[in-house]
Amino acid sequence: YLSKVLNLNSNGLQNLENFNLLHFTFLEELLLANNNLREILDLTFSQFKMLNLLDLKNNQISTIYKKAFLNLNNLEILYLNQN
């Protein structure tokens, strides 16, 4: 059984540059709230084609690159509040 939710809330993450989750391409929900993320680079989440919820709330995000959410065609809910 593979979970469709990955909860990385409150893990002290500062960046997603080495965010190698290639084995998690089936994810539908990715929870990254309450970390210390400052920017979202191009194609950061491109491997998550099934993703429908992305929670980035309560970080320190000040920059989101133009292609950061490219290929997230199933994304329905994006939380960016409190950044």
PDB file of N, CA and C in Angstrom:
ATOM      1  N   TYR A   1       0.839  -1.186   0.000  1.00  0.00           N
ATOM      2  CA  TYR A   1       0.000   0.000   0.000  1.00  0.00           C
ATOM      3  C   TYR A   1       0.881   1.245   0.000  1.00  0.00           C
ATOM      4  N   LEU A   2       0.650   2.119  -0.948  1.00  0.00           N
ATOM      5  CA  LEU A   2       1.395   3.371  -1.032  1.00  0.00           C
ATOM      6  C   LEU A   2       0.477   4.519  -0.647  1.00  0.00           C
ATOM      7  N   SER A   3       0.941   5.326   0.269  1.00  0.00           N
ATOM      8  CA  SER A   3       0.164   6.483   0.675  1.00  0.00           C
ATOM      9  C   SER A   3       0.166   7.523  -0.429  1.00  0.00           C
ATOM     10  N   LYS A   4      -0.945   8.214  -0.573  1.00  0.00           N
ATOM     11  CA  LYS A   4      -1.060   9.271  -1.569  1.00  0.00           C
ATOM     12  C   LYS A   4      -0.832  10.636  -0.947  1.00  0.00           C
ATOM     13  N   VAL A   5      -0.490  10.637   0.354  1.00  0.00           N
ATOM     14  CA  VAL A   5      -0.245  11.882   1.085  1.00  0.00           C
ATOM     15  C   VAL A   5       1.148  11.822   1.704  1.00  0.00           C
ATOM     16  N   LEU A   6       1.923  12.876   1.496  1.00  0.00           N
ATOM     17  CA  LEU A   6       3.230  12.983   2.139  1.00  0.00           C
ATOM     18  C   LEU A   6       3.211  14.227   3.016  1.00  0.00           C
ATOM     19  N   ASN A   7       3.351  14.015   4.306  1.00  0.00           N
ATOM     20  CA  ASN A   7       3.296  15.104   5.282  1.00  0.00           C
ATOM     21  C   ASN A   7       4.707  15.444   5.740  1.00  0.00           C
ATOM     22  N   LEU A   8       5.209  16.586   5.260  1.00  0.00           N
ATOM     23  CA  LEU A   8       6.518  17.093   5.674  1.00  0.00           C
ATOM     24  C   LEU A   8       6.357  18.411   6.433  1.00  0.00           C
ATOM     25  N   ASN A   9       5.189  18.611   7.018  1.00  0.00           N
ATOM     26  CA  ASN A   9       4.945  19.804   7.824  1.00  0.00           C
ATOM     27  C   ASN A   9       5.917  19.862   9.001  1.00  0.00           C
ATOM     28  N   SER A  10       6.324  21.072   9.351  1.00  0.00           N
ATOM     29  CA  SER A  10       7.116  21.320  10.568  1.00  0.00           C
ATOM     30  C   SER A  10       8.398  20.488  10.626  1.00  0.00           C
ATOM     31  N   ASN A  11       9.129  20.434   9.525  1.00  0.00           N
ATOM     32  CA  ASN A  11      10.386  19.689   9.481  1.00  0.00           C
ATOM     33  C   ASN A  11      11.604  20.588   9.371  1.00  0.00           C
ATOM     34  N   GLY A  12      11.422  21.886   9.442  1.00  0.00           N
ATOM     35  CA  GLY A  12      12.548  22.804   9.376  1.00  0.00           C
ATOM     36  C   GLY A  12      13.192  22.900   8.001  1.00  0.00           C
ATOM     37  N   LEU A  13      12.466  22.511   6.966  1.00  0.00           N
ATOM     38  CA  LEU A  13      13.015  22.574   5.604  1.00  0.00           C
ATOM     39  C   LEU A  13      13.285  24.023   5.220  1.00  0.00           C
ATOM     40  N   GLN A  14      14.465  24.274   4.664  1.00  0.00           N
ATOM     41  CA  GLN A  14      14.839  25.625   4.261  1.00  0.00           C
ATOM     42  C   GLN A  14      14.807  25.809   2.751  1.00  0.00           C
ATOM     43  N   ASN A  15      14.948  24.718   2.008  1.00  0.00           N
ATOM     44  CA  ASN A  15      14.853  24.801   0.546  1.00  0.00           C
ATOM     45  C   ASN A  15      14.442  23.441   0.004  1.00  0.00           C
ATOM     46  N   LEU A  16      14.083  23.456  -1.271  1.00  0.00           N
ATOM     47  CA  LEU A  16      13.658  22.227  -1.928  1.00  0.00           C
ATOM     48  C   LEU A  16      14.560  21.904  -3.110  1.00  0.00           C
ATOM     49  N   GLU A  17      15.761  22.464  -3.112  1.00  0.00           N
ATOM     50  CA  GLU A  17      16.692  22.269  -4.226  1.00  0.00           C
ATOM     51  C   GLU A  17      17.051  20.805  -4.426  1.00  0.00           C
ATOM     52  N   ASN A  18      17.233  20.073  -3.372  1.00  0.00           N
ATOM     53  CA  ASN A  18      17.562  18.651  -3.460  1.00  0.00           C
ATOM     54  C   ASN A  18      16.348  17.798  -3.116  1.00  0.00           C
ATOM     55  N   PHE A  19      15.212  18.285  -3.506  1.00  0.00           N
ATOM     56  CA  PHE A  19      13.933  17.666  -3.195  1.00  0.00           C
ATOM     57  C   PHE A  19      13.692  16.508  -4.156  1.00  0.00           C
ATOM     58  N   ASN A  20      14.380  15.398  -3.923  1.00  0.00           N
ATOM     59  CA  ASN A  20      14.330  14.262  -4.829  1.00  0.00           C
ATOM     60  C   ASN A  20      13.334  13.227  -4.313  1.00  0.00           C
ATOM     61  N   LEU A  21      12.123  13.345  -4.811  1.00  0.00           N
ATOM     62  CA  LEU A  21      11.079  12.407  -4.417  1.00  0.00           C
ATOM     63  C   LEU A  21      10.540  11.685  -5.647  1.00  0.00           C
ATOM     64  N   LEU A  22      11.446  11.246  -6.498  1.00  0.00           N
ATOM     65  CA  LEU A  22      11.046  10.611  -7.747  1.00  0.00           C
ATOM     66  C   LEU A  22      10.199   9.364  -7.538  1.00  0.00           C
ATOM     67  N   HIS A  23      10.339   8.732  -6.397  1.00  0.00           N
ATOM     68  CA  HIS A  23       9.555   7.529  -6.114  1.00  0.00           C
ATOM     69  C   HIS A  23       8.165   7.869  -5.585  1.00  0.00           C
ATOM     70  N   PHE A  24       7.863   9.147  -5.483  1.00  0.00           N
ATOM     71  CA  PHE A  24       6.577   9.587  -4.947  1.00  0.00           C
ATOM     72  C   PHE A  24       5.730  10.287  -6.006  1.00  0.00           C
ATOM     73  N   THR A  25       5.887   9.907  -7.244  1.00  0.00           N
ATOM     74  CA  THR A  25       5.186  10.579  -8.335  1.00  0.00           C
ATOM     75  C   THR A  25       3.669  10.395  -8.259  1.00  0.00           C
ATOM     76  N   PHE A  26       3.208   9.434  -7.484  1.00  0.00           N
ATOM     77  CA  PHE A  26       1.793   9.129  -7.331  1.00  0.00           C
ATOM     78  C   PHE A  26       1.086  10.036  -6.320  1.00  0.00           C
ATOM     79  N   LEU A  27       1.828  10.908  -5.653  1.00  0.00           N
ATOM     80  CA  LEU A  27       1.248  11.737  -4.585  1.00  0.00           C
ATOM     81  C   LEU A  27       0.074  12.573  -5.065  1.00  0.00           C
ATOM     82  N   GLU A  28      -0.943  12.653  -4.220  1.00  0.00           N
ATOM     83  CA  GLU A  28      -2.085  13.516  -4.475  1.00  0.00           C
ATOM     84  C   GLU A  28      -2.077  14.726  -3.539  1.00  0.00           C
ATOM     85  N   GLU A  29      -1.435  14.572  -2.384  1.00  0.00           N
ATOM     86  CA  GLU A  29      -1.333  15.673  -1.431  1.00  0.00           C
ATOM     87  C   GLU A  29       0.093  15.764  -0.905  1.00  0.00           C
ATOM     88  N   LEU A  30       0.652  16.960  -0.984  1.00  0.00           N
ATOM     89  CA  LEU A  30       2.001  17.218  -0.473  1.00  0.00           C
ATOM     90  C   LEU A  30       1.904  18.366   0.521  1.00  0.00           C
ATOM     91  N   LEU A  31       2.233  18.073   1.765  1.00  0.00           N
ATOM     92  CA  LEU A  31       2.083  19.033   2.857  1.00  0.00           C
ATOM     93  C   LEU A  31       3.461  19.522   3.306  1.00  0.00           C
ATOM     94  N   LEU A  32       3.706  20.807   3.068  1.00  0.00           N
ATOM     95  CA  LEU A  32       5.003  21.418   3.390  1.00  0.00           C
ATOM     96  C   LEU A  32       4.831  22.663   4.256  1.00  0.00           C
ATOM     97  N   ALA A  33       3.766  22.737   4.994  1.00  0.00           N
ATOM     98  CA  ALA A  33       3.487  23.903   5.829  1.00  0.00           C
ATOM     99  C   ALA A  33       4.427  23.960   7.034  1.00  0.00           C
ATOM    100  N   ASN A  34       4.547  25.151   7.589  1.00  0.00           N
ATOM    101  CA  ASN A  34       5.296  25.371   8.837  1.00  0.00           C
ATOM    102  C   ASN A  34       6.761  24.966   8.731  1.00  0.00           C
ATOM    103  N   ASN A  35       7.384  25.323   7.622  1.00  0.00           N
ATOM    104  CA  ASN A  35       8.815  25.117   7.445  1.00  0.00           C
ATOM    105  C   ASN A  35       9.468  26.490   7.298  1.00  0.00           C
ATOM    106  N   ASN A  36      10.659  26.524   6.757  1.00  0.00           N
ATOM    107  CA  ASN A  36      11.382  27.785   6.560  1.00  0.00           C
ATOM    108  C   ASN A  36      11.738  28.002   5.096  1.00  0.00           C
ATOM    109  N   LEU A  37      10.838  27.569   4.211  1.00  0.00           N
ATOM    110  CA  LEU A  37      11.080  27.709   2.778  1.00  0.00           C
ATOM    111  C   LEU A  37      11.063  29.180   2.395  1.00  0.00           C
ATOM    112  N   ARG A  38      12.017  29.598   1.548  1.00  0.00           N
ATOM    113  CA  ARG A  38      12.137  31.001   1.156  1.00  0.00           C
ATOM    114  C   ARG A  38      11.819  31.245  -0.315  1.00  0.00           C
ATOM    115  N   GLU A  39      12.036  30.233  -1.165  1.00  0.00           N
ATOM    116  CA  GLU A  39      11.742  30.387  -2.583  1.00  0.00           C
ATOM    117  C   GLU A  39      11.339  29.045  -3.171  1.00  0.00           C
ATOM    118  N   ILE A  40      10.564  29.123  -4.260  1.00  0.00           N
ATOM    119  CA  ILE A  40      10.149  27.935  -4.990  1.00  0.00           C
ATOM    120  C   ILE A  40      10.695  28.074  -6.406  1.00  0.00           C
ATOM    121  N   LEU A  41      11.631  27.213  -6.747  1.00  0.00           N
ATOM    122  CA  LEU A  41      12.319  27.287  -8.037  1.00  0.00           C
ATOM    123  C   LEU A  41      11.485  26.666  -9.156  1.00  0.00           C
ATOM    124  N   ASP A  42      11.870  26.965 -10.397  1.00  0.00           N
ATOM    125  CA  ASP A  42      11.230  26.365 -11.568  1.00  0.00           C
ATOM    126  C   ASP A  42      11.235  24.842 -11.458  1.00  0.00           C
ATOM    127  N   LEU A  43      10.115  24.240 -11.811  1.00  0.00           N
ATOM    128  CA  LEU A  43       9.958  22.785 -11.924  1.00  0.00           C
ATOM    129  C   LEU A  43      10.129  22.024 -10.615  1.00  0.00           C
ATOM    130  N   THR A  44      10.051  22.713  -9.507  1.00  0.00           N
ATOM    131  CA  THR A  44      10.233  22.055  -8.213  1.00  0.00           C
ATOM    132  C   THR A  44       9.280  20.879  -8.025  1.00  0.00           C
ATOM    133  N   PHE A  45       8.054  21.025  -8.469  1.00  0.00           N
ATOM    134  CA  PHE A  45       7.039  19.993  -8.227  1.00  0.00           C
ATOM    135  C   PHE A  45       6.610  19.273  -9.505  1.00  0.00           C
ATOM    136  N   SER A  46       7.360  19.405 -10.576  1.00  0.00           N
ATOM    137  CA  SER A  46       6.926  18.915 -11.893  1.00  0.00           C
ATOM    138  C   SER A  46       6.719  17.398 -11.956  1.00  0.00           C
ATOM    139  N   GLN A  47       7.382  16.635 -11.097  1.00  0.00           N
ATOM    140  CA  GLN A  47       7.219  15.180 -11.138  1.00  0.00           C
ATOM    141  C   GLN A  47       5.907  14.708 -10.519  1.00  0.00           C
ATOM    142  N   PHE A  48       5.216  15.597  -9.816  1.00  0.00           N
ATOM    143  CA  PHE A  48       3.979  15.230  -9.111  1.00  0.00           C
ATOM    144  C   PHE A  48       2.755  15.505  -9.968  1.00  0.00           C
ATOM    145  N   LYS A  49       2.614  14.783 -11.040  1.00  0.00           N
ATOM    146  CA  LYS A  49       1.544  15.033 -12.003  1.00  0.00           C
ATOM    147  C   LYS A  49       0.153  14.710 -11.460  1.00  0.00           C
ATOM    148  N   MET A  50       0.056  13.923 -10.409  1.00  0.00           N
ATOM    149  CA  MET A  50      -1.230  13.557  -9.816  1.00  0.00           C
ATOM    150  C   MET A  50      -1.621  14.485  -8.654  1.00  0.00           C
ATOM    151  N   LEU A  51      -0.752  15.398  -8.302  1.00  0.00           N
ATOM    152  CA  LEU A  51      -0.959  16.259  -7.137  1.00  0.00           C
ATOM    153  C   LEU A  51      -2.213  17.119  -7.299  1.00  0.00           C
ATOM    154  N   ASN A  52      -3.093  17.073  -6.294  1.00  0.00           N
ATOM    155  CA  ASN A  52      -4.260  17.955  -6.324  1.00  0.00           C
ATOM    156  C   ASN A  52      -4.295  18.924  -5.152  1.00  0.00           C
ATOM    157  N   LEU A  53      -3.446  18.713  -4.144  1.00  0.00           N
ATOM    158  CA  LEU A  53      -3.344  19.650  -3.029  1.00  0.00           C
ATOM    159  C   LEU A  53      -1.878  19.865  -2.689  1.00  0.00           C
ATOM    160  N   LEU A  54      -1.482  21.125  -2.630  1.00  0.00           N
ATOM    161  CA  LEU A  54      -0.119  21.500  -2.251  1.00  0.00           C
ATOM    162  C   LEU A  54      -0.215  22.557  -1.170  1.00  0.00           C
ATOM    163  N   ASP A  55       0.293  22.239   0.001  1.00  0.00           N
ATOM    164  CA  ASP A  55       0.202  23.135   1.148  1.00  0.00           C
ATOM    165  C   ASP A  55       1.575  23.714   1.467  1.00  0.00           C
ATOM    166  N   LEU A  56       1.735  25.003   1.183  1.00  0.00           N
ATOM    167  CA  LEU A  56       2.988  25.723   1.439  1.00  0.00           C
ATOM    168  C   LEU A  56       2.786  26.854   2.441  1.00  0.00           C
ATOM    169  N   LYS A  57       1.722  26.797   3.203  1.00  0.00           N
ATOM    170  CA  LYS A  57       1.421  27.908   4.116  1.00  0.00           C
ATOM    171  C   LYS A  57       2.397  27.975   5.284  1.00  0.00           C
ATOM    172  N   ASN A  58       2.500  29.167   5.824  1.00  0.00           N
ATOM    173  CA  ASN A  58       3.314  29.433   7.011  1.00  0.00           C
ATOM    174  C   ASN A  58       4.786  29.062   6.809  1.00  0.00           C
ATOM    175  N   ASN A  59       5.351  29.577   5.725  1.00  0.00           N
ATOM    176  CA  ASN A  59       6.780  29.476   5.459  1.00  0.00           C
ATOM    177  C   ASN A  59       7.324  30.903   5.401  1.00  0.00           C
ATOM    178  N   GLN A  60       8.432  31.089   4.742  1.00  0.00           N
ATOM    179  CA  GLN A  60       9.033  32.421   4.562  1.00  0.00           C
ATOM    180  C   GLN A  60       9.166  32.725   3.072  1.00  0.00           C
ATOM    181  N   ILE A  61       8.259  32.191   2.249  1.00  0.00           N
ATOM    182  CA  ILE A  61       8.380  32.285   0.786  1.00  0.00           C
ATOM    183  C   ILE A  61       8.204  33.727   0.327  1.00  0.00           C
ATOM    184  N   SER A  62       9.225  34.227  -0.345  1.00  0.00           N
ATOM    185  CA  SER A  62       9.166  35.575  -0.913  1.00  0.00           C
ATOM    186  C   SER A  62       9.318  35.554  -2.432  1.00  0.00           C
ATOM    187  N   THR A  63       9.794  34.426  -2.984  1.00  0.00           N
ATOM    188  CA  THR A  63      10.002  34.315  -4.426  1.00  0.00           C
ATOM    189  C   THR A  63       9.464  32.983  -4.927  1.00  0.00           C
ATOM    190  N   ILE A  64       8.631  33.074  -5.960  1.00  0.00           N
ATOM    191  CA  ILE A  64       8.151  31.877  -6.648  1.00  0.00           C
ATOM    192  C   ILE A  64       8.486  32.066  -8.124  1.00  0.00           C
ATOM    193  N   TYR A  65       9.306  31.193  -8.654  1.00  0.00           N
ATOM    194  CA  TYR A  65       9.712  31.293 -10.050  1.00  0.00           C
ATOM    195  C   TYR A  65       8.541  30.965 -10.972  1.00  0.00           C
ATOM    196  N   LYS A  66       8.604  31.536 -12.146  1.00  0.00           N
ATOM    197  CA  LYS A  66       7.497  31.494 -13.101  1.00  0.00           C
ATOM    198  C   LYS A  66       7.017  30.076 -13.416  1.00  0.00           C
ATOM    199  N   LYS A  67       7.919  29.120 -13.497  1.00  0.00           N
ATOM    200  CA  LYS A  67       7.560  27.749 -13.869  1.00  0.00           C
ATOM    201  C   LYS A  67       7.560  26.796 -12.671  1.00  0.00           C
ATOM    202  N   ALA A  68       7.406  27.328 -11.489  1.00  0.00           N
ATOM    203  CA  ALA A  68       7.459  26.507 -10.282  1.00  0.00           C
ATOM    204  C   ALA A  68       6.378  25.425 -10.250  1.00  0.00           C
ATOM    205  N   PHE A  69       5.224  25.739 -10.792  1.00  0.00           N
ATOM    206  CA  PHE A  69       4.094  24.806 -10.724  1.00  0.00           C
ATOM    207  C   PHE A  69       3.766  24.197 -12.093  1.00  0.00           C
ATOM    208  N   LEU A  70       4.708  24.222 -13.007  1.00  0.00           N
ATOM    209  CA  LEU A  70       4.514  23.667 -14.341  1.00  0.00           C
ATOM    210  C   LEU A  70       4.195  22.180 -14.259  1.00  0.00           C
ATOM    211  N   ASN A  71       3.271  21.717 -15.070  1.00  0.00           N
ATOM    212  CA  ASN A  71       2.835  20.317 -15.171  1.00  0.00           C
ATOM    213  C   ASN A  71       1.928  19.859 -14.038  1.00  0.00           C
ATOM    214  N   LEU A  72       1.508  20.756 -13.174  1.00  0.00           N
ATOM    215  CA  LEU A  72       0.581  20.368 -12.102  1.00  0.00           C
ATOM    216  C   LEU A  72      -0.858  20.558 -12.582  1.00  0.00           C
ATOM    217  N   ASN A  73      -1.222  19.824 -13.599  1.00  0.00           N
ATOM    218  CA  ASN A  73      -2.528  19.972 -14.235  1.00  0.00           C
ATOM    219  C   ASN A  73      -3.689  19.535 -13.356  1.00  0.00           C
ATOM    220  N   ASN A  74      -3.436  18.694 -12.361  1.00  0.00           N
ATOM    221  CA  ASN A  74      -4.495  18.225 -11.461  1.00  0.00           C
ATOM    222  C   ASN A  74      -4.595  19.048 -10.179  1.00  0.00           C
ATOM    223  N   LEU A  75      -3.722  20.036 -10.035  1.00  0.00           N
ATOM    224  CA  LEU A  75      -3.713  20.834  -8.810  1.00  0.00           C
ATOM    225  C   LEU A  75      -5.009  21.630  -8.678  1.00  0.00           C
ATOM    226  N   GLU A  76      -5.717  21.412  -7.570  1.00  0.00           N
ATOM    227  CA  GLU A  76      -6.974  22.102  -7.302  1.00  0.00           C
ATOM    228  C   GLU A  76      -6.852  23.057  -6.119  1.00  0.00           C
ATOM    229  N   ILE A  77      -5.997  22.702  -5.161  1.00  0.00           N
ATOM    230  CA  ILE A  77      -5.877  23.493  -3.937  1.00  0.00           C
ATOM    231  C   ILE A  77      -4.412  23.819  -3.695  1.00  0.00           C
ATOM    232  N   LEU A  78      -4.126  25.110  -3.582  1.00  0.00           N
ATOM    233  CA  LEU A  78      -2.778  25.593  -3.300  1.00  0.00           C
ATOM    234  C   LEU A  78      -2.855  26.577  -2.150  1.00  0.00           C
ATOM    235  N   TYR A  79      -2.234  26.240  -1.023  1.00  0.00           N
ATOM    236  CA  TYR A  79      -2.206  27.121   0.133  1.00  0.00           C
ATOM    237  C   TYR A  79      -0.856  27.860   0.181  1.00  0.00           C
ATOM    238  N   LEU A  80      -0.918  29.169   0.131  1.00  0.00           N
ATOM    239  CA  LEU A  80       0.282  30.002   0.192  1.00  0.00           C
ATOM    240  C   LEU A  80       0.176  31.077   1.270  1.00  0.00           C
ATOM    241  N   ASN A  81      -0.852  31.019   2.072  1.00  0.00           N
ATOM    242  CA  ASN A  81      -1.068  32.053   3.080  1.00  0.00           C
ATOM    243  C   ASN A  81       0.023  32.034   4.158  1.00  0.00           C
ATOM    244  N   GLN A  82       0.199  33.152   4.800  1.00  0.00           N
ATOM    245  CA  GLN A  82       1.168  33.360   5.878  1.00  0.00           C
ATOM    246  C   GLN A  82       2.610  33.155   5.418  1.00  0.00           C
ATOM    247  N   ASN A  83       2.928  33.757   4.297  1.00  0.00           N
ATOM    248  CA  ASN A  83       4.295  33.764   3.789  1.00  0.00           C
ATOM    249  C   ASN A  83       4.767  35.205   3.720  1.00  0.00           C
TER     250      ASN A  83
END
